């Protein structure tokens, strides 16, 4: 019995260690930046779970659920699940702006493992991403409220806000609204990363820093 449970305990212990390494902030990260970085994946998670639920439970089958114009060889359910997983992984990269793996390349990366991450290699993509995400989701929400797409054309009949009703549309709005925070939160975490690595940083032990 003990022998059977030993590998499970070892695997659980390794997962915990990996989780801590992936999330633990480096010294000098302000508390607000740490909280913002941790919140970002949760701004994306509800919409991803909603999309996956539409595949599993066939909620609002008349709606596109963000599938867009898919090629005939790509099944809609596969696209929806893949989009949800990739979106969550992309959101998780924000944690790298406060963790050690955002300052030193992990050793498993060929050629770069163990080397310092150039500050601009993290700041520029994060700043660009924050700008695009803020503009994209703000525009999408404002235009959809007036019945138009981002391109300015009328929303199609299979768009979720037109194809769903009742609790479905209420839940859809509830899960997608947090995406408005993704860009601004990423911009804030990016600024903290830039100030810590490129600008003047607060002395060790100063209020608002993580030890």
mmCIF file with all atom_site columns, C-alpha atoms in Angstrom:
data_model
loop_
_atom_site.group_PDB
_atom_site.id
_atom_site.type_symbol
_atom_site.label_atom_id
_atom_site.label_alt_id
_atom_site.label_comp_id
_atom_site.label_asym_id
_atom_site.label_entity_id
_atom_site.label_seq_id
_atom_site.pdbx_PDB_ins_code
_atom_site.Cartn_x
_atom_site.Cartn_y
_atom_site.Cartn_z
_atom_site.occupancy
_atom_site.B_iso_or_equiv
_atom_site.pdbx_formal_charge
_atom_site.auth_seq_id
_atom_site.auth_comp_id
_atom_site.auth_asym_id
_atom_site.auth_atom_id
_atom_site.pdbx_PDB_model_num
ATOM 1   C CA . UNK A 1 1   ? 0.000   0.000  0.000   1.00 0.00 ? 1   UNK A CA 1
ATOM 2   C CA . UNK A 1 2   ? 2.777   2.362  0.952   1.00 0.00 ? 2   UNK A CA 1
ATOM 3   C CA . UNK A 1 3   ? 4.780   1.412  -2.126  1.00 0.00 ? 3   UNK A CA 1
ATOM 4   C CA . UNK A 1 4   ? 1.812   2.166  -4.377  1.00 0.00 ? 4   UNK A CA 1
ATOM 5   C CA . UNK A 1 5   ? 1.214   5.571  -2.805  1.00 0.00 ? 5   UNK A CA 1
ATOM 6   C CA . UNK A 1 6   ? 4.889   6.624  -2.815  1.00 0.00 ? 6   UNK A CA 1
ATOM 7   C CA . UNK A 1 7   ? 5.059   7.462  -6.563  1.00 0.00 ? 7   UNK A CA 1
ATOM 8   C CA . UNK A 1 8   ? 1.809   9.433  -6.266  1.00 0.00 ? 8   UNK A CA 1
ATOM 9   C CA . UNK A 1 9   ? 3.150   11.445 -3.340  1.00 0.00 ? 9   UNK A CA 1
ATOM 10  C CA . UNK A 1 10  ? 6.394   12.073 -5.217  1.00 0.00 ? 10  UNK A CA 1
ATOM 11  C CA . UNK A 1 11  ? 4.515   13.252 -8.297  1.00 0.00 ? 11  UNK A CA 1
ATOM 12  C CA . UNK A 1 12  ? 2.312   15.546 -6.205  1.00 0.00 ? 12  UNK A CA 1
ATOM 13  C CA . UNK A 1 13  ? 5.359   16.971 -4.467  1.00 0.00 ? 13  UNK A CA 1
ATOM 14  C CA . UNK A 1 14  ? 7.029   17.684 -7.808  1.00 0.00 ? 14  UNK A CA 1
ATOM 15  C CA . UNK A 1 15  ? 3.915   19.428 -9.083  1.00 0.00 ? 15  UNK A CA 1
ATOM 16  C CA . UNK A 1 16  ? 3.835   21.615 -5.996  1.00 0.00 ? 16  UNK A CA 1
ATOM 17  C CA . UNK A 1 17  ? 7.491   22.537 -6.406  1.00 0.00 ? 17  UNK A CA 1
ATOM 18  C CA . UNK A 1 18  ? 6.975   23.327 -10.102 1.00 0.00 ? 18  UNK A CA 1
ATOM 19  C CA . UNK A 1 19  ? 3.897   25.412 -9.262  1.00 0.00 ? 19  UNK A CA 1
ATOM 20  C CA . UNK A 1 20  ? 5.822   27.439 -6.679  1.00 0.00 ? 20  UNK A CA 1
ATOM 21  C CA . UNK A 1 21  ? 8.718   28.011 -9.045  1.00 0.00 ? 21  UNK A CA 1
ATOM 22  C CA . UNK A 1 22  ? 6.377   29.176 -11.783 1.00 0.00 ? 22  UNK A CA 1
ATOM 23  C CA . UNK A 1 23  ? 4.478   31.605 -9.552  1.00 0.00 ? 23  UNK A CA 1
ATOM 24  C CA . UNK A 1 24  ? 6.900   32.741 -6.842  1.00 0.00 ? 24  UNK A CA 1
ATOM 25  C CA . UNK A 1 25  ? 7.757   36.457 -7.264  1.00 0.00 ? 25  UNK A CA 1
ATOM 26  C CA . UNK A 1 26  ? 11.358  37.590 -7.319  1.00 0.00 ? 26  UNK A CA 1
ATOM 27  C CA . UNK A 1 27  ? 12.575  40.127 -4.729  1.00 0.00 ? 27  UNK A CA 1
ATOM 28  C CA . UNK A 1 28  ? 11.536  43.692 -5.531  1.00 0.00 ? 28  UNK A CA 1
ATOM 29  C CA . UNK A 1 29  ? 8.138   42.909 -7.075  1.00 0.00 ? 29  UNK A CA 1
ATOM 30  C CA . UNK A 1 30  ? 5.484   45.238 -5.619  1.00 0.00 ? 30  UNK A CA 1
ATOM 31  C CA . UNK A 1 31  ? 2.510   43.552 -4.038  1.00 0.00 ? 31  UNK A CA 1
ATOM 32  C CA . UNK A 1 32  ? 0.104   45.228 -6.483  1.00 0.00 ? 32  UNK A CA 1
ATOM 33  C CA . UNK A 1 33  ? 2.070   43.907 -9.462  1.00 0.00 ? 33  UNK A CA 1
ATOM 34  C CA . UNK A 1 34  ? 2.074   40.389 -8.051  1.00 0.00 ? 34  UNK A CA 1
ATOM 35  C CA . UNK A 1 35  ? -1.692  40.474 -7.531  1.00 0.00 ? 35  UNK A CA 1
ATOM 36  C CA . UNK A 1 36  ? -2.268  41.889 -11.020 1.00 0.00 ? 36  UNK A CA 1
ATOM 37  C CA . UNK A 1 37  ? -0.126  39.167 -12.611 1.00 0.00 ? 37  UNK A CA 1
ATOM 38  C CA . UNK A 1 38  ? -2.001  36.436 -10.744 1.00 0.00 ? 38  UNK A CA 1
ATOM 39  C CA . UNK A 1 39  ? -5.381  37.923 -11.718 1.00 0.00 ? 39  UNK A CA 1
ATOM 40  C CA . UNK A 1 40  ? -4.655  38.050 -15.466 1.00 0.00 ? 40  UNK A CA 1
ATOM 41  C CA . UNK A 1 41  ? -5.149  34.303 -16.158 1.00 0.00 ? 41  UNK A CA 1
ATOM 42  C CA . UNK A 1 42  ? -8.474  34.504 -14.325 1.00 0.00 ? 42  UNK A CA 1
ATOM 43  C CA . UNK A 1 43  ? -9.679  37.281 -16.625 1.00 0.00 ? 43  UNK A CA 1
ATOM 44  C CA . UNK A 1 44  ? -9.315  34.864 -19.548 1.00 0.00 ? 44  UNK A CA 1
ATOM 45  C CA . UNK A 1 45  ? -10.441 31.653 -17.846 1.00 0.00 ? 45  UNK A CA 1
ATOM 46  C CA . UNK A 1 46  ? -14.245 32.333 -17.754 1.00 0.00 ? 46  UNK A CA 1
ATOM 47  C CA . UNK A 1 47  ? -14.549 32.929 -21.507 1.00 0.00 ? 47  UNK A CA 1
ATOM 48  C CA . UNK A 1 48  ? -12.446 29.843 -22.232 1.00 0.00 ? 48  UNK A CA 1
ATOM 49  C CA . UNK A 1 49  ? -14.594 27.677 -19.985 1.00 0.00 ? 49  UNK A CA 1
ATOM 50  C CA . UNK A 1 50  ? -17.704 29.108 -21.626 1.00 0.00 ? 50  UNK A CA 1
ATOM 51  C CA . UNK A 1 51  ? -16.457 28.200 -25.090 1.00 0.00 ? 51  UNK A CA 1
ATOM 52  C CA . UNK A 1 52  ? -15.622 24.676 -23.962 1.00 0.00 ? 52  UNK A CA 1
ATOM 53  C CA . UNK A 1 53  ? -19.053 24.367 -22.344 1.00 0.00 ? 53  UNK A CA 1
ATOM 54  C CA . UNK A 1 54  ? -20.678 25.253 -25.664 1.00 0.00 ? 54  UNK A CA 1
ATOM 55  C CA . UNK A 1 55  ? -18.905 22.256 -27.204 1.00 0.00 ? 55  UNK A CA 1
ATOM 56  C CA . UNK A 1 56  ? -19.666 19.812 -24.397 1.00 0.00 ? 56  UNK A CA 1
ATOM 57  C CA . UNK A 1 57  ? -23.245 20.855 -23.642 1.00 0.00 ? 57  UNK A CA 1
ATOM 58  C CA . UNK A 1 58  ? -24.152 22.335 -27.056 1.00 0.00 ? 58  UNK A CA 1
ATOM 59  C CA . UNK A 1 59  ? -25.173 25.656 -25.528 1.00 0.00 ? 59  UNK A CA 1
ATOM 60  C CA . UNK A 1 60  ? -26.350 28.124 -28.134 1.00 0.00 ? 60  UNK A CA 1
ATOM 61  C CA . UNK A 1 61  ? -25.628 25.903 -31.122 1.00 0.00 ? 61  UNK A CA 1
ATOM 62  C CA . UNK A 1 62  ? -26.845 28.641 -33.474 1.00 0.00 ? 62  UNK A CA 1
ATOM 63  C CA . UNK A 1 63  ? -24.048 30.979 -32.361 1.00 0.00 ? 63  UNK A CA 1
ATOM 64  C CA . UNK A 1 64  ? -20.514 31.143 -33.739 1.00 0.00 ? 64  UNK A CA 1
ATOM 65  C CA . UNK A 1 65  ? -18.842 31.285 -30.293 1.00 0.00 ? 65  UNK A CA 1
ATOM 66  C CA . UNK A 1 66  ? -15.893 33.112 -31.828 1.00 0.00 ? 66  UNK A CA 1
ATOM 67  C CA . UNK A 1 67  ? -15.127 30.485 -34.464 1.00 0.00 ? 67  UNK A CA 1
ATOM 68  C CA . UNK A 1 68  ? -14.995 33.012 -37.292 1.00 0.00 ? 68  UNK A CA 1
ATOM 69  C CA . UNK A 1 69  ? -14.431 31.743 -40.825 1.00 0.00 ? 69  UNK A CA 1
ATOM 70  C CA . UNK A 1 70  ? -12.915 28.323 -40.283 1.00 0.00 ? 70  UNK A CA 1
ATOM 71  C CA . UNK A 1 71  ? -11.382 26.237 -43.063 1.00 0.00 ? 71  UNK A CA 1
ATOM 72  C CA . UNK A 1 72  ? -13.368 23.117 -43.889 1.00 0.00 ? 72  UNK A CA 1
ATOM 73  C CA . UNK A 1 73  ? -10.630 20.806 -42.597 1.00 0.00 ? 73  UNK A CA 1
ATOM 74  C CA . UNK A 1 74  ? -10.690 22.280 -39.065 1.00 0.00 ? 74  UNK A CA 1
ATOM 75  C CA . UNK A 1 75  ? -13.588 21.022 -36.898 1.00 0.00 ? 75  UNK A CA 1
ATOM 76  C CA . UNK A 1 76  ? -15.267 23.768 -34.891 1.00 0.00 ? 76  UNK A CA 1
ATOM 77  C CA . UNK A 1 77  ? -15.008 21.976 -31.505 1.00 0.00 ? 77  UNK A CA 1
ATOM 78  C CA . UNK A 1 78  ? -11.267 21.399 -31.976 1.00 0.00 ? 78  UNK A CA 1
ATOM 79  C CA . UNK A 1 79  ? -10.744 25.058 -32.814 1.00 0.00 ? 79  UNK A CA 1
ATOM 80  C CA . UNK A 1 80  ? -12.777 26.237 -29.818 1.00 0.00 ? 80  UNK A CA 1
ATOM 81  C CA . UNK A 1 81  ? -10.922 24.036 -27.309 1.00 0.00 ? 81  UNK A CA 1
ATOM 82  C CA . UNK A 1 82  ? -7.526  24.908 -28.821 1.00 0.00 ? 82  UNK A CA 1
ATOM 83  C CA . UNK A 1 83  ? -8.358  28.623 -28.762 1.00 0.00 ? 83  UNK A CA 1
ATOM 84  C CA . UNK A 1 84  ? -9.364  28.428 -25.119 1.00 0.00 ? 84  UNK A CA 1
ATOM 85  C CA . UNK A 1 85  ? -6.212  26.557 -24.073 1.00 0.00 ? 85  UNK A CA 1
ATOM 86  C CA . UNK A 1 86  ? -3.871  28.809 -26.065 1.00 0.00 ? 86  UNK A CA 1
ATOM 87  C CA . UNK A 1 87  ? -5.549  31.943 -24.704 1.00 0.00 ? 87  UNK A CA 1
ATOM 88  C CA . UNK A 1 88  ? -5.029  30.714 -21.154 1.00 0.00 ? 88  UNK A CA 1
ATOM 89  C CA . UNK A 1 89  ? -1.381  29.870 -21.813 1.00 0.00 ? 89  UNK A CA 1
ATOM 90  C CA . UNK A 1 90  ? -0.843  33.300 -23.344 1.00 0.00 ? 90  UNK A CA 1
ATOM 91  C CA . UNK A 1 91  ? -2.428  34.952 -20.315 1.00 0.00 ? 91  UNK A CA 1
ATOM 92  C CA . UNK A 1 92  ? -0.179  32.920 -18.001 1.00 0.00 ? 92  UNK A CA 1
ATOM 93  C CA . UNK A 1 93  ? 2.946   34.441 -19.572 1.00 0.00 ? 93  UNK A CA 1
ATOM 94  C CA . UNK A 1 94  ? 2.142   37.592 -17.591 1.00 0.00 ? 94  UNK A CA 1
ATOM 95  C CA . UNK A 1 95  ? 3.255   35.720 -14.465 1.00 0.00 ? 95  UNK A CA 1
ATOM 96  C CA . UNK A 1 96  ? 6.729   35.600 -16.022 1.00 0.00 ? 96  UNK A CA 1
ATOM 97  C CA . UNK A 1 97  ? 6.950   39.369 -15.521 1.00 0.00 ? 97  UNK A CA 1
ATOM 98  C CA . UNK A 1 98  ? 7.097   38.841 -11.765 1.00 0.00 ? 98  UNK A CA 1
ATOM 99  C CA . UNK A 1 99  ? 8.709   35.390 -11.550 1.00 0.00 ? 99  UNK A CA 1
ATOM 100 C CA . UNK A 1 100 ? 12.278  34.166 -11.964 1.00 0.00 ? 100 UNK A CA 1
ATOM 101 C CA . UNK A 1 101 ? 11.609  32.561 -15.354 1.00 0.00 ? 101 UNK A CA 1
ATOM 102 C CA . UNK A 1 102 ? 10.902  36.032 -16.709 1.00 0.00 ? 102 UNK A CA 1
ATOM 103 C CA . UNK A 1 103 ? 14.406  37.163 -15.791 1.00 0.00 ? 103 UNK A CA 1
ATOM 104 C CA . UNK A 1 104 ? 16.461  34.016 -16.407 1.00 0.00 ? 104 UNK A CA 1
ATOM 105 C CA . UNK A 1 105 ? 15.655  31.570 -19.198 1.00 0.00 ? 105 UNK A CA 1
ATOM 106 C CA . UNK A 1 106 ? 14.724  28.115 -17.811 1.00 0.00 ? 106 UNK A CA 1
ATOM 107 C CA . UNK A 1 107 ? 17.545  25.605 -18.226 1.00 0.00 ? 107 UNK A CA 1
ATOM 108 C CA . UNK A 1 108 ? 15.472  23.308 -20.424 1.00 0.00 ? 108 UNK A CA 1
ATOM 109 C CA . UNK A 1 109 ? 15.450  25.899 -23.232 1.00 0.00 ? 109 UNK A CA 1
ATOM 110 C CA . UNK A 1 110 ? 18.192  24.974 -25.755 1.00 0.00 ? 110 UNK A CA 1
ATOM 111 C CA . UNK A 1 111 ? 21.064  27.461 -26.105 1.00 0.00 ? 111 UNK A CA 1
ATOM 112 C CA . UNK A 1 112 ? 19.388  30.070 -23.888 1.00 0.00 ? 112 UNK A CA 1
ATOM 113 C CA . UNK A 1 113 ? 18.879  28.058 -20.705 1.00 0.00 ? 113 UNK A CA 1
ATOM 114 C CA . UNK A 1 114 ? 20.398  29.776 -17.659 1.00 0.00 ? 114 UNK A CA 1
ATOM 115 C CA . UNK A 1 115 ? 21.038  33.089 -19.413 1.00 0.00 ? 115 UNK A CA 1
ATOM 116 C CA . UNK A 1 116 ? 19.557  36.399 -18.348 1.00 0.00 ? 116 UNK A CA 1
ATOM 117 C CA . UNK A 1 117 ? 16.472  37.523 -20.252 1.00 0.00 ? 117 UNK A CA 1
ATOM 118 C CA . UNK A 1 118 ? 17.192  40.902 -21.915 1.00 0.00 ? 118 UNK A CA 1
ATOM 119 C CA . UNK A 1 119 ? 14.690  43.321 -20.332 1.00 0.00 ? 119 UNK A CA 1
ATOM 120 C CA . UNK A 1 120 ? 13.422  44.595 -23.675 1.00 0.00 ? 120 UNK A CA 1
ATOM 121 C CA . UNK A 1 121 ? 12.804  41.031 -24.858 1.00 0.00 ? 121 UNK A CA 1
ATOM 122 C CA . UNK A 1 122 ? 10.052  40.889 -22.241 1.00 0.00 ? 122 UNK A CA 1
ATOM 123 C CA . UNK A 1 123 ? 8.987   44.540 -22.081 1.00 0.00 ? 123 UNK A CA 1
ATOM 124 C CA . UNK A 1 124 ? 8.381   45.118 -25.790 1.00 0.00 ? 124 UNK A CA 1
ATOM 125 C CA . UNK A 1 125 ? 6.127   42.068 -26.419 1.00 0.00 ? 125 UNK A CA 1
ATOM 126 C CA . UNK A 1 126 ? 4.255   42.707 -23.168 1.00 0.00 ? 126 UNK A CA 1
ATOM 127 C CA . UNK A 1 127 ? 3.733   46.394 -23.943 1.00 0.00 ? 127 UNK A CA 1
ATOM 128 C CA . UNK A 1 128 ? 2.604   45.604 -27.487 1.00 0.00 ? 128 UNK A CA 1
ATOM 129 C CA . UNK A 1 129 ? 0.297   42.878 -26.224 1.00 0.00 ? 129 UNK A CA 1
ATOM 130 C CA . UNK A 1 130 ? -1.217  45.175 -23.600 1.00 0.00 ? 130 UNK A CA 1
ATOM 131 C CA . UNK A 1 131 ? -1.872  47.839 -26.231 1.00 0.00 ? 131 UNK A CA 1
ATOM 132 C CA . UNK A 1 132 ? -3.439  45.432 -28.712 1.00 0.00 ? 132 UNK A CA 1
ATOM 133 C CA . UNK A 1 133 ? -5.550  43.651 -26.094 1.00 0.00 ? 133 UNK A CA 1
ATOM 134 C CA . UNK A 1 134 ? -6.853  46.899 -24.628 1.00 0.00 ? 134 UNK A CA 1
ATOM 135 C CA . UNK A 1 135 ? -7.759  48.319 -28.024 1.00 0.00 ? 135 UNK A CA 1
ATOM 136 C CA . UNK A 1 136 ? -9.178  45.020 -29.315 1.00 0.00 ? 136 UNK A CA 1
ATOM 137 C CA . UNK A 1 137 ? -11.494 44.162 -26.440 1.00 0.00 ? 137 UNK A CA 1
ATOM 138 C CA . UNK A 1 138 ? -12.590 47.725 -25.784 1.00 0.00 ? 138 UNK A CA 1
ATOM 139 C CA . UNK A 1 139 ? -13.479 48.173 -29.440 1.00 0.00 ? 139 UNK A CA 1
ATOM 140 C CA . UNK A 1 140 ? -15.188 44.776 -29.601 1.00 0.00 ? 140 UNK A CA 1
ATOM 141 C CA . UNK A 1 141 ? -17.383 45.498 -26.600 1.00 0.00 ? 141 UNK A CA 1
ATOM 142 C CA . UNK A 1 142 ? -18.324 49.016 -27.687 1.00 0.00 ? 142 UNK A CA 1
ATOM 143 C CA . UNK A 1 143 ? -19.122 48.070 -31.285 1.00 0.00 ? 143 UNK A CA 1
ATOM 144 C CA . UNK A 1 144 ? -21.091 44.947 -30.276 1.00 0.00 ? 144 UNK A CA 1
ATOM 145 C CA . UNK A 1 145 ? -23.223 47.077 -27.960 1.00 0.00 ? 145 UNK A CA 1
ATOM 146 C CA . UNK A 1 146 ? -24.301 49.070 -31.014 1.00 0.00 ? 146 UNK A CA 1
ATOM 147 C CA . UNK A 1 147 ? -24.792 45.963 -33.162 1.00 0.00 ? 147 UNK A CA 1
ATOM 148 C CA . UNK A 1 148 ? -21.634 46.152 -35.243 1.00 0.00 ? 148 UNK A CA 1
ATOM 149 C CA . UNK A 1 149 ? -18.443 44.145 -35.686 1.00 0.00 ? 149 UNK A CA 1
ATOM 150 C CA . UNK A 1 150 ? -14.974 45.618 -35.257 1.00 0.00 ? 150 UNK A CA 1
ATOM 151 C CA . UNK A 1 151 ? -14.875 46.107 -39.039 1.00 0.00 ? 151 UNK A CA 1
ATOM 152 C CA . UNK A 1 152 ? -18.027 48.232 -38.819 1.00 0.00 ? 152 UNK A CA 1
ATOM 153 C CA . UNK A 1 153 ? -20.401 45.765 -40.480 1.00 0.00 ? 153 UNK A CA 1
ATOM 154 C CA . UNK A 1 154 ? -23.686 44.668 -38.833 1.00 0.00 ? 154 UNK A CA 1
ATOM 155 C CA . UNK A 1 155 ? -23.376 41.690 -36.504 1.00 0.00 ? 155 UNK A CA 1
ATOM 156 C CA . UNK A 1 156 ? -24.340 38.411 -38.229 1.00 0.00 ? 156 UNK A CA 1
ATOM 157 C CA . UNK A 1 157 ? -27.427 36.580 -37.047 1.00 0.00 ? 157 UNK A CA 1
ATOM 158 C CA . UNK A 1 158 ? -25.299 33.778 -35.584 1.00 0.00 ? 158 UNK A CA 1
ATOM 159 C CA . UNK A 1 159 ? -23.299 36.143 -33.344 1.00 0.00 ? 159 UNK A CA 1
ATOM 160 C CA . UNK A 1 160 ? -23.740 35.070 -29.698 1.00 0.00 ? 160 UNK A CA 1
ATOM 161 C CA . UNK A 1 161 ? -25.441 38.299 -28.566 1.00 0.00 ? 161 UNK A CA 1
ATOM 162 C CA . UNK A 1 162 ? -28.055 37.837 -31.302 1.00 0.00 ? 162 UNK A CA 1
ATOM 163 C CA . UNK A 1 163 ? -28.387 34.041 -31.393 1.00 0.00 ? 163 UNK A CA 1
ATOM 164 C CA . UNK A 1 164 ? -28.645 33.462 -27.631 1.00 0.00 ? 164 UNK A CA 1
ATOM 165 C CA . UNK A 1 165 ? -31.253 34.650 -25.156 1.00 0.00 ? 165 UNK A CA 1
ATOM 166 C CA . UNK A 1 166 ? -32.151 34.529 -21.485 1.00 0.00 ? 166 UNK A CA 1
ATOM 167 C CA . UNK A 1 167 ? -29.611 33.029 -19.105 1.00 0.00 ? 167 UNK A CA 1
ATOM 168 C CA . UNK A 1 168 ? -27.328 32.048 -21.978 1.00 0.00 ? 168 UNK A CA 1
ATOM 169 C CA . UNK A 1 169 ? -26.685 35.617 -23.123 1.00 0.00 ? 169 UNK A CA 1
ATOM 170 C CA . UNK A 1 170 ? -26.403 36.794 -19.509 1.00 0.00 ? 170 UNK A CA 1
ATOM 171 C CA . UNK A 1 171 ? -23.789 34.126 -18.781 1.00 0.00 ? 171 UNK A CA 1
ATOM 172 C CA . UNK A 1 172 ? -21.990 34.899 -22.054 1.00 0.00 ? 172 UNK A CA 1
ATOM 173 C CA . UNK A 1 173 ? -21.663 38.569 -21.103 1.00 0.00 ? 173 UNK A CA 1
ATOM 174 C CA . UNK A 1 174 ? -20.559 37.645 -17.586 1.00 0.00 ? 174 UNK A CA 1
ATOM 175 C CA . UNK A 1 175 ? -17.745 35.423 -18.850 1.00 0.00 ? 175 UNK A CA 1
ATOM 176 C CA . UNK A 1 176 ? -16.475 37.784 -21.550 1.00 0.00 ? 176 UNK A CA 1
ATOM 177 C CA . UNK A 1 177 ? -16.573 41.071 -19.625 1.00 0.00 ? 177 UNK A CA 1
ATOM 178 C CA . UNK A 1 178 ? -13.401 40.267 -17.571 1.00 0.00 ? 178 UNK A CA 1
ATOM 179 C CA . UNK A 1 179 ? -11.428 40.328 -20.848 1.00 0.00 ? 179 UNK A CA 1
ATOM 180 C CA . UNK A 1 180 ? -11.629 44.122 -20.654 1.00 0.00 ? 180 UNK A CA 1
ATOM 181 C CA . UNK A 1 181 ? -9.142  43.930 -17.771 1.00 0.00 ? 181 UNK A CA 1
ATOM 182 C CA . UNK A 1 182 ? -6.561  41.782 -19.565 1.00 0.00 ? 182 UNK A CA 1
ATOM 183 C CA . UNK A 1 183 ? -4.815  44.608 -21.431 1.00 0.00 ? 183 UNK A CA 1
ATOM 184 C CA . UNK A 1 184 ? -4.748  47.198 -18.613 1.00 0.00 ? 184 UNK A CA 1
ATOM 185 C CA . UNK A 1 185 ? -3.544  44.659 -16.046 1.00 0.00 ? 185 UNK A CA 1
ATOM 186 C CA . UNK A 1 186 ? -0.812  43.459 -18.403 1.00 0.00 ? 186 UNK A CA 1
ATOM 187 C CA . UNK A 1 187 ? 0.266   47.066 -18.971 1.00 0.00 ? 187 UNK A CA 1
ATOM 188 C CA . UNK A 1 188 ? 0.547   47.601 -15.213 1.00 0.00 ? 188 UNK A CA 1
ATOM 189 C CA . UNK A 1 189 ? 2.609   44.435 -14.681 1.00 0.00 ? 189 UNK A CA 1
ATOM 190 C CA . UNK A 1 190 ? 4.785   45.328 -17.672 1.00 0.00 ? 190 UNK A CA 1
ATOM 191 C CA . UNK A 1 191 ? 5.449   48.759 -16.182 1.00 0.00 ? 191 UNK A CA 1
ATOM 192 C CA . UNK A 1 192 ? 6.474   47.193 -12.863 1.00 0.00 ? 192 UNK A CA 1
ATOM 193 C CA . UNK A 1 193 ? 8.829   44.817 -14.696 1.00 0.00 ? 193 UNK A CA 1
ATOM 194 C CA . UNK A 1 194 ? 10.396  47.653 -16.668 1.00 0.00 ? 194 UNK A CA 1
ATOM 195 C CA . UNK A 1 195 ? 10.827  49.832 -13.573 1.00 0.00 ? 195 UNK A CA 1
ATOM 196 C CA . UNK A 1 196 ? 12.414  46.952 -11.654 1.00 0.00 ? 196 UNK A CA 1
ATOM 197 C CA . UNK A 1 197 ? 14.839  45.902 -14.363 1.00 0.00 ? 197 UNK A CA 1
ATOM 198 C CA . UNK A 1 198 ? 15.465  49.087 -16.351 1.00 0.00 ? 198 UNK A CA 1
ATOM 199 C CA . UNK A 1 199 ? 14.640  51.935 -14.022 1.00 0.00 ? 199 UNK A CA 1
ATOM 200 C CA . UNK A 1 200 ? 15.268  52.744 -10.415 1.00 0.00 ? 200 UNK A CA 1
ATOM 201 C CA . UNK A 1 201 ? 14.017  50.138 -7.993  1.00 0.00 ? 201 UNK A CA 1
ATOM 202 C CA . UNK A 1 202 ? 13.049  50.497 -4.384  1.00 0.00 ? 202 UNK A CA 1
ATOM 203 C CA . UNK A 1 203 ? 15.690  49.388 -1.879  1.00 0.00 ? 203 UNK A CA 1
ATOM 204 C CA . UNK A 1 204 ? 15.354  45.906 -0.448  1.00 0.00 ? 204 UNK A CA 1
ATOM 205 C CA . UNK A 1 205 ? 12.887  45.778 2.399   1.00 0.00 ? 205 UNK A CA 1
ATOM 206 C CA . UNK A 1 206 ? 11.077  48.937 1.343   1.00 0.00 ? 206 UNK A CA 1
ATOM 207 C CA . UNK A 1 207 ? 7.307   49.029 1.748   1.00 0.00 ? 207 UNK A CA 1
ATOM 208 C CA . UNK A 1 208 ? 5.409   47.582 -1.202  1.00 0.00 ? 208 UNK A CA 1
ATOM 209 C CA . UNK A 1 209 ? 8.102   45.100 -2.220  1.00 0.00 ? 209 UNK A CA 1
ATOM 210 C CA . UNK A 1 210 ? 8.074   41.345 -1.891  1.00 0.00 ? 210 UNK A CA 1
ATOM 211 C CA . UNK A 1 211 ? 10.866  39.685 -0.008  1.00 0.00 ? 211 UNK A CA 1
#
